[in-house]
Amino acid sequence: DWNVNHAPRIGGPDHLETDQRQLSFSFDCQQMHFVIINTSACGRDGRAPLHWLATDLAQAKKRGDRHFFIFGHKMAFTYKFNAKVKSSGLDAHPAGAKAFWKLLERYDASYFCAHEHLYHAMQPQPGPHEPWQIICGAAGAPFDAKPGESKNPLDRYYAWVYVQVHRSGRVHLTVYGFNEHLGPPRVIQSFTL
């Protein structure tokens, strides 16, 4: 059940200055847990509500949830498609980004975000059970990677992600997109989490 009051509170251990109802919240669907977090709260820009999130994930696990999906605006780790890109995600505050990622590791959670206007999927520390960060922020805005600034052609693709959670527990992502010239959509990446 979704409860509008299930949100980080003003003050508290996350040091929030404003009401976060309908900005950070969570809900279950079967054995999946979905969490939306505000990564740009007034006075706390570039920080996740870690204490609230830790409690929320622990309660979901206790209820029997097996898959955890976190959604936020700012990425945990900035995709540095060239040497000029500065940290503009949660990694602008390295200790906070590290604590956030450790929490995701504990629950094998997947993190979907935007902020950077491009598509990029990565495991910050590759491994079989390392969480994924999927940046899917190219929804019509000018690309962050200008022509010639990146060697990865997918950095200039408009993209969307189709997530399938199978009864077996397998989670598969298919990424569709089209290039900057608005060519026909195609599968640009497909992988299992």
Short mmCIF file of N, CA and C in Angstrom, two decimals:
data_model
loop_
_atom_site.label_atom_id
_atom_site.label_comp_id
_atom_site.label_asym_id
_atom_site.label_seq_id
_atom_site.Cartn_x
_atom_site.Cartn_y
_atom_site.Cartn_z
N ASP A 1 0.84 -1.19 0.00
CA ASP A 1 0.00 0.00 0.00
C ASP A 1 0.88 1.25 0.00
N TRP A 2 0.46 2.21 -0.78
CA TRP A 2 1.17 3.49 -0.80
C TRP A 2 0.55 4.40 0.23
N ASN A 3 1.38 5.00 1.05
CA ASN A 3 0.92 5.89 2.10
C ASN A 3 1.63 7.22 1.92
N VAL A 4 0.87 8.28 1.69
CA VAL A 4 1.45 9.60 1.44
C VAL A 4 2.33 10.07 2.60
N ASN A 5 2.07 9.58 3.79
CA ASN A 5 2.85 10.01 4.95
C ASN A 5 4.11 9.18 5.17
N HIS A 6 4.30 8.12 4.37
CA HIS A 6 5.52 7.32 4.48
C HIS A 6 6.62 8.02 3.67
N ALA A 7 7.27 8.94 4.32
CA ALA A 7 8.29 9.77 3.67
C ALA A 7 9.27 10.24 4.74
N PRO A 8 10.47 10.63 4.33
CA PRO A 8 11.41 11.18 5.31
C PRO A 8 10.80 12.42 5.98
N ARG A 9 11.04 12.54 7.26
CA ARG A 9 10.43 13.67 7.98
C ARG A 9 11.37 14.87 8.01
N ILE A 10 10.79 16.03 8.23
CA ILE A 10 11.58 17.26 8.37
C ILE A 10 12.48 17.08 9.59
N GLY A 11 13.71 17.53 9.44
CA GLY A 11 14.69 17.34 10.52
C GLY A 11 15.17 15.91 10.49
N GLY A 12 15.09 15.24 11.60
CA GLY A 12 15.45 13.83 11.65
C GLY A 12 16.88 13.55 11.22
N PRO A 13 17.24 12.29 11.15
CA PRO A 13 18.63 11.92 10.85
C PRO A 13 19.08 12.28 9.43
N ASP A 14 18.13 12.55 8.53
CA ASP A 14 18.52 12.95 7.17
C ASP A 14 18.64 14.46 7.03
N HIS A 15 18.36 15.20 8.11
CA HIS A 15 18.56 16.66 8.15
C HIS A 15 17.79 17.39 7.05
N LEU A 16 16.56 17.00 6.83
CA LEU A 16 15.75 17.61 5.77
C LEU A 16 15.07 18.87 6.27
N GLU A 17 15.00 19.86 5.40
CA GLU A 17 14.41 21.16 5.76
C GLU A 17 12.98 21.31 5.29
N THR A 18 12.53 20.44 4.38
CA THR A 18 11.21 20.59 3.79
C THR A 18 10.45 19.27 3.81
N ASP A 19 9.14 19.38 3.65
CA ASP A 19 8.25 18.23 3.61
C ASP A 19 8.57 17.39 2.37
N GLN A 20 8.81 16.11 2.54
CA GLN A 20 9.18 15.22 1.43
C GLN A 20 8.04 14.32 0.97
N ARG A 21 6.83 14.52 1.53
CA ARG A 21 5.69 13.71 1.08
C ARG A 21 5.49 13.91 -0.42
N GLN A 22 5.31 12.82 -1.12
CA GLN A 22 5.13 12.74 -2.56
C GLN A 22 6.40 13.09 -3.34
N LEU A 23 7.51 13.30 -2.64
CA LEU A 23 8.81 13.48 -3.28
C LEU A 23 9.71 12.28 -3.03
N SER A 24 9.59 11.68 -1.88
CA SER A 24 10.26 10.42 -1.55
C SER A 24 9.20 9.50 -0.97
N PHE A 25 9.06 8.31 -1.56
CA PHE A 25 8.04 7.36 -1.10
C PHE A 25 8.37 5.98 -1.66
N SER A 26 7.61 4.99 -1.24
CA SER A 26 7.85 3.63 -1.73
C SER A 26 6.55 2.85 -1.76
N PHE A 27 6.60 1.73 -2.48
CA PHE A 27 5.45 0.83 -2.53
C PHE A 27 5.92 -0.55 -2.98
N ASP A 28 5.11 -1.56 -2.69
CA ASP A 28 5.38 -2.94 -3.09
C ASP A 28 4.45 -3.33 -4.23
N CYS A 29 4.92 -4.22 -5.05
CA CYS A 29 4.10 -4.87 -6.07
C CYS A 29 4.59 -6.31 -6.12
N GLN A 30 3.75 -7.22 -5.66
CA GLN A 30 4.12 -8.61 -5.50
C GLN A 30 5.37 -8.67 -4.61
N GLN A 31 6.46 -9.26 -5.05
CA GLN A 31 7.66 -9.31 -4.20
C GLN A 31 8.72 -8.31 -4.67
N MET A 32 8.24 -7.22 -5.27
CA MET A 32 9.15 -6.16 -5.72
C MET A 32 8.88 -4.92 -4.90
N HIS A 33 9.95 -4.19 -4.60
CA HIS A 33 9.83 -2.96 -3.82
C HIS A 33 10.37 -1.82 -4.67
N PHE A 34 9.58 -0.76 -4.82
CA PHE A 34 9.93 0.40 -5.60
C PHE A 34 10.06 1.60 -4.68
N VAL A 35 11.17 2.32 -4.80
CA VAL A 35 11.42 3.48 -3.96
C VAL A 35 11.76 4.66 -4.85
N ILE A 36 11.09 5.76 -4.63
CA ILE A 36 11.40 7.01 -5.33
C ILE A 36 12.01 7.93 -4.27
N ILE A 37 13.20 8.46 -4.57
CA ILE A 37 13.85 9.36 -3.60
C ILE A 37 14.10 10.72 -4.24
N ASN A 38 13.98 11.74 -3.41
CA ASN A 38 14.29 13.09 -3.85
C ASN A 38 15.78 13.33 -3.59
N THR A 39 16.55 13.48 -4.66
CA THR A 39 17.99 13.72 -4.51
C THR A 39 18.32 15.20 -4.63
N SER A 40 17.29 16.04 -4.63
CA SER A 40 17.50 17.49 -4.75
C SER A 40 16.67 18.26 -3.73
N ALA A 41 16.58 17.72 -2.53
CA ALA A 41 15.79 18.39 -1.49
C ALA A 41 16.42 19.73 -1.14
N CYS A 42 15.58 20.69 -0.81
CA CYS A 42 16.05 22.02 -0.43
C CYS A 42 17.08 21.92 0.70
N GLY A 43 18.25 22.48 0.48
CA GLY A 43 19.32 22.45 1.47
C GLY A 43 20.10 21.14 1.51
N ARG A 44 19.65 20.13 0.75
CA ARG A 44 20.31 18.81 0.74
C ARG A 44 20.53 18.34 -0.70
N ASP A 45 20.75 19.27 -1.61
CA ASP A 45 20.91 18.92 -3.02
C ASP A 45 22.08 17.96 -3.21
N GLY A 46 21.86 16.93 -4.00
CA GLY A 46 22.91 15.95 -4.26
C GLY A 46 23.10 14.94 -3.15
N ARG A 47 22.07 14.79 -2.32
CA ARG A 47 22.15 13.82 -1.22
C ARG A 47 20.87 12.99 -1.20
N ALA A 48 21.01 11.73 -0.90
CA ALA A 48 19.87 10.83 -0.77
C ALA A 48 19.44 10.79 0.70
N PRO A 49 18.14 10.56 0.97
CA PRO A 49 17.68 10.40 2.36
C PRO A 49 18.07 9.02 2.89
N LEU A 50 19.34 8.85 3.23
CA LEU A 50 19.91 7.54 3.54
C LEU A 50 19.26 6.83 4.71
N HIS A 51 19.03 7.56 5.81
CA HIS A 51 18.46 6.90 6.99
C HIS A 51 17.05 6.40 6.71
N TRP A 52 16.24 7.23 6.08
CA TRP A 52 14.89 6.81 5.72
C TRP A 52 14.93 5.63 4.76
N LEU A 53 15.81 5.71 3.76
CA LEU A 53 15.92 4.64 2.76
C LEU A 53 16.35 3.32 3.41
N ALA A 54 17.31 3.38 4.33
CA ALA A 54 17.78 2.16 5.00
C ALA A 54 16.64 1.50 5.78
N THR A 55 15.87 2.29 6.49
CA THR A 55 14.72 1.75 7.24
C THR A 55 13.68 1.19 6.29
N ASP A 56 13.39 1.92 5.23
CA ASP A 56 12.39 1.49 4.26
C ASP A 56 12.77 0.15 3.61
N LEU A 57 14.03 0.02 3.18
CA LEU A 57 14.48 -1.22 2.54
C LEU A 57 14.47 -2.39 3.52
N ALA A 58 14.86 -2.14 4.77
CA ALA A 58 14.85 -3.21 5.78
C ALA A 58 13.43 -3.70 6.02
N GLN A 59 12.47 -2.78 6.09
CA GLN A 59 11.07 -3.18 6.30
C GLN A 59 10.54 -3.97 5.11
N ALA A 60 10.93 -3.56 3.90
CA ALA A 60 10.49 -4.27 2.70
C ALA A 60 11.06 -5.69 2.67
N LYS A 61 12.32 -5.82 3.03
CA LYS A 61 12.95 -7.14 3.07
C LYS A 61 12.24 -8.03 4.09
N LYS A 62 11.90 -7.45 5.23
CA LYS A 62 11.20 -8.20 6.28
C LYS A 62 9.83 -8.67 5.80
N ARG A 63 9.19 -7.90 4.93
CA ARG A 63 7.88 -8.29 4.38
C ARG A 63 8.02 -9.38 3.32
N GLY A 64 9.25 -9.69 2.90
CA GLY A 64 9.46 -10.73 1.92
C GLY A 64 9.77 -10.25 0.52
N ASP A 65 9.96 -8.95 0.34
CA ASP A 65 10.30 -8.45 -0.99
C ASP A 65 11.66 -8.98 -1.40
N ARG A 66 11.79 -9.31 -2.71
CA ARG A 66 13.02 -9.91 -3.22
C ARG A 66 13.76 -9.03 -4.23
N HIS A 67 13.06 -8.10 -4.86
CA HIS A 67 13.67 -7.23 -5.86
C HIS A 67 13.48 -5.79 -5.42
N PHE A 68 14.54 -5.00 -5.55
CA PHE A 68 14.52 -3.62 -5.07
C PHE A 68 14.94 -2.69 -6.21
N PHE A 69 14.08 -1.73 -6.51
CA PHE A 69 14.32 -0.77 -7.57
C PHE A 69 14.23 0.63 -6.97
N ILE A 70 15.29 1.39 -7.11
CA ILE A 70 15.35 2.75 -6.56
C ILE A 70 15.36 3.71 -7.75
N PHE A 71 14.62 4.80 -7.64
CA PHE A 71 14.55 5.82 -8.68
C PHE A 71 14.86 7.17 -8.06
N GLY A 72 15.75 7.91 -8.68
CA GLY A 72 16.08 9.26 -8.23
C GLY A 72 16.51 10.09 -9.41
N HIS A 73 16.58 11.38 -9.21
CA HIS A 73 16.99 12.24 -10.32
C HIS A 73 18.51 12.20 -10.53
N LYS A 74 19.26 12.51 -9.49
CA LYS A 74 20.72 12.57 -9.64
C LYS A 74 21.33 11.18 -9.54
N MET A 75 22.30 10.93 -10.41
CA MET A 75 22.98 9.64 -10.40
C MET A 75 23.89 9.54 -9.18
N ALA A 76 24.16 8.32 -8.75
CA ALA A 76 25.09 8.12 -7.64
C ALA A 76 26.50 8.48 -8.10
N PHE A 77 26.84 8.02 -9.30
CA PHE A 77 28.18 8.25 -9.85
C PHE A 77 28.04 8.87 -11.24
N THR A 78 28.62 10.03 -11.40
CA THR A 78 28.59 10.74 -12.67
C THR A 78 29.29 9.91 -13.73
N TYR A 79 28.65 9.80 -14.88
CA TYR A 79 29.26 9.13 -16.03
C TYR A 79 30.21 10.14 -16.68
N LYS A 80 31.49 9.85 -16.59
CA LYS A 80 32.51 10.77 -17.10
C LYS A 80 32.92 10.33 -18.49
N PHE A 81 32.14 10.77 -19.48
CA PHE A 81 32.37 10.38 -20.87
C PHE A 81 33.61 11.03 -21.46
N ASN A 82 34.17 12.03 -20.76
CA ASN A 82 35.49 12.56 -21.11
C ASN A 82 36.10 13.20 -19.85
N ALA A 83 37.34 13.62 -19.95
CA ALA A 83 38.08 14.11 -18.78
C ALA A 83 37.57 15.45 -18.26
N LYS A 84 36.76 16.16 -19.03
CA LYS A 84 36.26 17.47 -18.61
C LYS A 84 35.01 17.40 -17.74
N VAL A 85 34.36 16.23 -17.70
CA VAL A 85 33.10 16.09 -16.96
C VAL A 85 33.39 16.11 -15.46
N LYS A 86 32.69 17.00 -14.76
CA LYS A 86 32.82 17.12 -13.30
C LYS A 86 31.71 16.33 -12.61
N SER A 87 31.98 15.88 -11.41
CA SER A 87 30.97 15.16 -10.62
C SER A 87 29.79 16.08 -10.35
N SER A 88 28.60 15.62 -10.75
CA SER A 88 27.41 16.42 -10.52
C SER A 88 26.26 15.60 -9.94
N GLY A 89 26.55 14.36 -9.57
CA GLY A 89 25.55 13.51 -8.96
C GLY A 89 25.76 13.47 -7.45
N LEU A 90 25.36 12.36 -6.84
CA LEU A 90 25.60 12.20 -5.41
C LEU A 90 27.09 12.18 -5.13
N ASP A 91 27.91 11.83 -6.15
CA ASP A 91 29.36 11.78 -5.97
C ASP A 91 30.00 13.15 -5.82
N ALA A 92 29.23 14.23 -5.94
CA ALA A 92 29.74 15.56 -5.59
C ALA A 92 30.00 15.63 -4.08
N HIS A 93 29.38 14.71 -3.35
CA HIS A 93 29.58 14.52 -1.90
C HIS A 93 30.02 13.06 -1.74
N PRO A 94 31.31 12.76 -1.94
CA PRO A 94 31.79 11.36 -2.04
C PRO A 94 31.36 10.44 -0.90
N ALA A 95 31.40 10.91 0.33
CA ALA A 95 31.03 10.03 1.44
C ALA A 95 29.56 9.63 1.35
N GLY A 96 28.70 10.55 0.96
CA GLY A 96 27.28 10.25 0.81
C GLY A 96 27.01 9.28 -0.32
N ALA A 97 27.73 9.46 -1.44
CA ALA A 97 27.56 8.54 -2.58
C ALA A 97 28.01 7.14 -2.20
N LYS A 98 29.12 7.05 -1.48
CA LYS A 98 29.63 5.74 -1.06
C LYS A 98 28.65 5.05 -0.11
N ALA A 99 28.10 5.79 0.85
CA ALA A 99 27.13 5.22 1.79
C ALA A 99 25.86 4.78 1.07
N PHE A 100 25.42 5.59 0.11
CA PHE A 100 24.24 5.25 -0.69
C PHE A 100 24.48 3.95 -1.45
N TRP A 101 25.65 3.83 -2.09
CA TRP A 101 25.92 2.64 -2.89
C TRP A 101 26.08 1.40 -2.02
N LYS A 102 26.66 1.53 -0.85
CA LYS A 102 26.78 0.39 0.07
C LYS A 102 25.39 -0.12 0.46
N LEU A 103 24.46 0.80 0.64
CA LEU A 103 23.09 0.42 0.97
C LEU A 103 22.45 -0.35 -0.20
N LEU A 104 22.67 0.12 -1.41
CA LEU A 104 22.15 -0.60 -2.58
C LEU A 104 22.79 -1.97 -2.71
N GLU A 105 24.07 -2.07 -2.41
CA GLU A 105 24.76 -3.37 -2.47
C GLU A 105 24.13 -4.35 -1.49
N ARG A 106 23.79 -3.88 -0.30
CA ARG A 106 23.22 -4.74 0.73
C ARG A 106 21.92 -5.39 0.25
N TYR A 107 21.17 -4.68 -0.58
CA TYR A 107 19.87 -5.18 -1.04
C TYR A 107 19.89 -5.59 -2.51
N ASP A 108 21.04 -5.59 -3.13
CA ASP A 108 21.17 -5.91 -4.56
C ASP A 108 20.14 -5.12 -5.36
N ALA A 109 20.06 -3.83 -5.06
CA ALA A 109 19.08 -2.95 -5.68
C ALA A 109 19.59 -2.38 -6.99
N SER A 110 18.68 -2.05 -7.88
CA SER A 110 19.02 -1.38 -9.14
C SER A 110 18.63 0.08 -9.00
N TYR A 111 19.47 0.97 -9.52
CA TYR A 111 19.21 2.41 -9.40
C TYR A 111 19.00 3.02 -10.78
N PHE A 112 17.82 3.59 -10.97
CA PHE A 112 17.47 4.27 -12.22
C PHE A 112 17.46 5.77 -11.95
N CYS A 113 18.15 6.51 -12.80
CA CYS A 113 18.29 7.94 -12.55
C CYS A 113 18.39 8.69 -13.87
N ALA A 114 18.62 9.98 -13.77
CA ALA A 114 18.73 10.82 -14.95
C ALA A 114 19.82 11.86 -14.69
N HIS A 115 19.47 13.11 -14.69
CA HIS A 115 20.33 14.27 -14.48
C HIS A 115 21.27 14.49 -15.65
N GLU A 116 22.08 13.50 -15.99
CA GLU A 116 22.89 13.62 -17.20
C GLU A 116 21.97 13.32 -18.38
N HIS A 117 22.03 14.15 -19.39
CA HIS A 117 21.16 13.99 -20.55
C HIS A 117 21.82 13.05 -21.55
N LEU A 118 21.69 11.75 -21.25
CA LEU A 118 22.25 10.69 -22.08
C LEU A 118 21.78 9.36 -21.53
N TYR A 119 22.16 8.28 -22.17
CA TYR A 119 21.89 6.94 -21.66
C TYR A 119 23.23 6.30 -21.31
N HIS A 120 23.30 5.67 -20.13
CA HIS A 120 24.50 4.93 -19.75
C HIS A 120 24.15 3.96 -18.63
N ALA A 121 24.57 2.72 -18.75
CA ALA A 121 24.37 1.72 -17.71
C ALA A 121 25.73 1.24 -17.25
N MET A 122 25.90 1.12 -15.92
CA MET A 122 27.19 0.66 -15.41
C MET A 122 27.04 0.02 -14.05
N GLN A 123 28.03 -0.81 -13.75
CA GLN A 123 28.22 -1.32 -12.39
C GLN A 123 29.46 -0.60 -11.89
N PRO A 124 29.32 0.31 -10.93
CA PRO A 124 30.50 1.05 -10.47
C PRO A 124 31.65 0.16 -10.02
N GLN A 125 31.33 -0.99 -9.46
CA GLN A 125 32.35 -1.97 -9.09
C GLN A 125 31.89 -3.31 -9.66
N PRO A 126 32.25 -3.62 -10.90
CA PRO A 126 31.72 -4.81 -11.56
C PRO A 126 31.84 -6.08 -10.73
N GLY A 127 30.81 -6.88 -10.80
CA GLY A 127 30.78 -8.17 -10.10
C GLY A 127 29.43 -8.80 -10.29
N PRO A 128 29.31 -10.08 -10.01
CA PRO A 128 28.05 -10.79 -10.27
C PRO A 128 26.86 -10.27 -9.47
N HIS A 129 27.09 -9.72 -8.29
CA HIS A 129 25.98 -9.23 -7.47
C HIS A 129 26.09 -7.74 -7.20
N GLU A 130 26.87 -7.06 -8.01
CA GLU A 130 27.02 -5.61 -7.85
C GLU A 130 25.82 -4.91 -8.48
N PRO A 131 25.24 -3.95 -7.78
CA PRO A 131 24.09 -3.22 -8.35
C PRO A 131 24.46 -2.46 -9.63
N TRP A 132 23.44 -2.18 -10.40
CA TRP A 132 23.57 -1.40 -11.62
C TRP A 132 23.02 0.00 -11.40
N GLN A 133 23.66 0.95 -12.05
CA GLN A 133 23.13 2.32 -12.16
C GLN A 133 22.78 2.52 -13.63
N ILE A 134 21.54 2.86 -13.87
CA ILE A 134 21.08 3.09 -15.24
C ILE A 134 20.67 4.54 -15.36
N ILE A 135 21.45 5.31 -16.13
CA ILE A 135 21.13 6.71 -16.39
C ILE A 135 20.34 6.74 -17.69
N CYS A 136 19.14 7.21 -17.61
CA CYS A 136 18.29 7.29 -18.80
C CYS A 136 17.69 8.69 -18.82
N GLY A 137 18.54 9.68 -19.11
CA GLY A 137 18.12 11.07 -19.00
C GLY A 137 18.03 11.81 -20.31
N ALA A 138 18.02 11.10 -21.42
CA ALA A 138 17.95 11.78 -22.72
C ALA A 138 16.53 11.77 -23.22
N ALA A 139 15.70 12.59 -22.63
CA ALA A 139 14.28 12.61 -23.01
C ALA A 139 13.92 13.88 -23.76
N GLY A 140 14.73 14.24 -24.72
CA GLY A 140 14.42 15.41 -25.53
C GLY A 140 15.28 16.62 -25.23
N ALA A 141 15.95 16.64 -24.10
CA ALA A 141 16.83 17.76 -23.77
C ALA A 141 18.10 17.65 -24.60
N PRO A 142 18.83 18.74 -24.79
CA PRO A 142 20.11 18.64 -25.50
C PRO A 142 21.03 17.66 -24.77
N PHE A 143 21.75 16.84 -25.51
CA PHE A 143 22.65 15.86 -24.92
C PHE A 143 23.78 16.55 -24.15
N ASP A 144 24.20 15.94 -23.05
CA ASP A 144 25.37 16.45 -22.33
C ASP A 144 26.63 16.23 -23.15
N ALA A 145 26.72 15.13 -23.86
CA ALA A 145 27.88 14.84 -24.71
C ALA A 145 27.64 15.51 -26.06
N LYS A 146 28.32 16.61 -26.27
CA LYS A 146 28.20 17.33 -27.54
C LYS A 146 28.93 16.55 -28.64
N PRO A 147 28.62 16.81 -29.90
CA PRO A 147 29.30 16.08 -30.98
C PRO A 147 30.82 16.12 -30.83
N GLY A 148 31.43 14.95 -30.88
CA GLY A 148 32.88 14.84 -30.77
C GLY A 148 33.43 14.79 -29.36
N GLU A 149 32.59 14.97 -28.34
CA GLU A 149 33.08 14.97 -26.96
C GLU A 149 33.17 13.57 -26.34
N SER A 150 32.57 12.59 -26.98
CA SER A 150 32.57 11.23 -26.45
C SER A 150 32.83 10.25 -27.58
N LYS A 151 33.51 9.17 -27.24
CA LYS A 151 33.77 8.11 -28.23
C LYS A 151 32.66 7.07 -28.25
N ASN A 152 31.72 7.16 -27.30
CA ASN A 152 30.63 6.21 -27.21
C ASN A 152 29.42 6.75 -27.98
N PRO A 153 29.04 6.13 -29.09
CA PRO A 153 27.92 6.65 -29.88
C PRO A 153 26.59 6.63 -29.13
N LEU A 154 26.45 5.76 -28.12
CA LEU A 154 25.19 5.72 -27.36
C LEU A 154 25.00 6.96 -26.50
N ASP A 155 26.04 7.74 -26.31
CA ASP A 155 25.92 8.96 -25.52
C ASP A 155 25.05 10.01 -26.22
N ARG A 156 24.75 9.78 -27.48
CA ARG A 156 23.90 10.70 -28.23
C ARG A 156 22.67 9.95 -28.78
N TYR A 157 22.11 9.12 -27.90
CA TYR A 157 20.89 8.39 -28.23
C TYR A 157 19.78 8.77 -27.26
N TYR A 158 18.59 8.94 -27.78
CA TYR A 158 17.40 9.04 -26.94
C TYR A 158 17.01 7.60 -26.61
N ALA A 159 16.81 7.31 -25.35
CA ALA A 159 16.63 5.91 -24.96
C ALA A 159 15.57 5.75 -23.88
N TRP A 160 15.02 4.54 -23.83
CA TRP A 160 14.12 4.14 -22.76
C TRP A 160 14.40 2.69 -22.43
N VAL A 161 14.09 2.30 -21.20
CA VAL A 161 14.44 0.97 -20.70
C VAL A 161 13.18 0.18 -20.38
N TYR A 162 13.12 -1.03 -20.90
CA TYR A 162 12.03 -1.96 -20.62
C TYR A 162 12.57 -3.01 -19.65
N VAL A 163 11.98 -3.10 -18.47
CA VAL A 163 12.45 -4.01 -17.42
C VAL A 163 11.47 -5.16 -17.28
N GLN A 164 12.00 -6.38 -17.34
CA GLN A 164 11.18 -7.58 -17.16
C GLN A 164 11.68 -8.31 -15.92
N VAL A 165 10.76 -8.57 -14.99
CA VAL A 165 11.07 -9.37 -13.81
C VAL A 165 10.35 -10.70 -13.99
N HIS A 166 11.12 -11.76 -14.12
CA HIS A 166 10.56 -13.09 -14.37
C HIS A 166 10.25 -13.81 -13.06
N ARG A 167 9.33 -14.76 -13.12
CA ARG A 167 8.96 -15.53 -11.92
C ARG A 167 10.17 -16.20 -11.29
N SER A 168 11.14 -16.56 -12.11
CA SER A 168 12.35 -17.22 -11.62
C SER A 168 13.21 -16.29 -10.76
N GLY A 169 12.94 -14.98 -10.85
CA GLY A 169 13.76 -14.01 -10.14
C GLY A 169 14.72 -13.27 -11.05
N ARG A 170 14.85 -13.73 -12.28
CA ARG A 170 15.74 -13.07 -13.23
C ARG A 170 15.16 -11.72 -13.62
N VAL A 171 16.02 -10.70 -13.67
CA VAL A 171 15.62 -9.35 -14.09
C VAL A 171 16.38 -9.04 -15.37
N HIS A 172 15.63 -8.75 -16.43
CA HIS A 172 16.24 -8.48 -17.73
C HIS A 172 15.86 -7.09 -18.21
N LEU A 173 16.84 -6.35 -18.73
CA LEU A 173 16.61 -5.02 -19.27
C LEU A 173 16.86 -5.02 -20.77
N THR A 174 15.95 -4.41 -21.49
CA THR A 174 16.13 -4.17 -22.92
C THR A 174 16.04 -2.66 -23.10
N VAL A 175 17.08 -2.09 -23.68
CA VAL A 175 17.15 -0.65 -23.88
C VAL A 175 16.87 -0.36 -25.35
N TYR A 176 15.87 0.46 -25.57
CA TYR A 176 15.50 0.88 -26.92
C TYR A 176 15.90 2.33 -27.10
N GLY A 177 16.19 2.72 -28.31
CA GLY A 177 16.50 4.11 -28.55
C GLY A 177 16.64 4.43 -30.01
N PHE A 178 16.83 5.70 -30.26
CA PHE A 178 17.10 6.16 -31.62
C PHE A 178 18.14 7.26 -31.53
N ASN A 179 18.87 7.44 -32.60
CA ASN A 179 20.02 8.34 -32.57
C ASN A 179 19.60 9.81 -32.68
N GLU A 180 20.60 10.65 -32.58
CA GLU A 180 20.37 12.10 -32.59
C GLU A 180 19.72 12.60 -33.88
N HIS A 181 19.79 11.81 -34.93
CA HIS A 181 19.19 12.19 -36.21
C HIS A 181 17.75 11.67 -36.32
N LEU A 182 17.25 11.15 -35.21
CA LEU A 182 15.87 10.66 -35.08
C LEU A 182 15.59 9.50 -36.03
N GLY A 183 16.60 8.64 -36.16
CA GLY A 183 16.44 7.43 -36.96
C GLY A 183 15.46 6.48 -36.32
N PRO A 184 15.18 5.36 -36.95
CA PRO A 184 14.19 4.43 -36.40
C PRO A 184 14.67 3.84 -35.07
N PRO A 185 13.73 3.61 -34.14
CA PRO A 185 14.10 2.99 -32.86
C PRO A 185 14.66 1.58 -33.08
N ARG A 186 15.60 1.21 -32.20
CA ARG A 186 16.18 -0.13 -32.26
C ARG A 186 16.63 -0.52 -30.86
N VAL A 187 16.91 -1.80 -30.66
CA VAL A 187 17.48 -2.25 -29.39
C VAL A 187 18.93 -1.80 -29.38
N ILE A 188 19.31 -1.04 -28.36
CA ILE A 188 20.70 -0.58 -28.28
C ILE A 188 21.51 -1.32 -27.22
N GLN A 189 20.81 -1.99 -26.32
CA GLN A 189 21.50 -2.79 -25.32
C GLN A 189 20.49 -3.74 -24.69
N SER A 190 20.96 -4.90 -24.26
CA SER A 190 20.11 -5.88 -23.61
C SER A 190 20.98 -6.67 -22.64
N PHE A 191 20.56 -6.74 -21.37
CA PHE A 191 21.36 -7.46 -20.39
C PHE A 191 20.53 -7.88 -19.21
N THR A 192 21.04 -8.84 -18.46
CA THR A 192 20.39 -9.35 -17.27
C THR A 192 21.12 -8.82 -16.05
N LEU A 193 20.33 -8.36 -15.07
CA LEU A 193 20.92 -7.84 -13.84
C LEU A 193 21.35 -8.99 -12.95
#
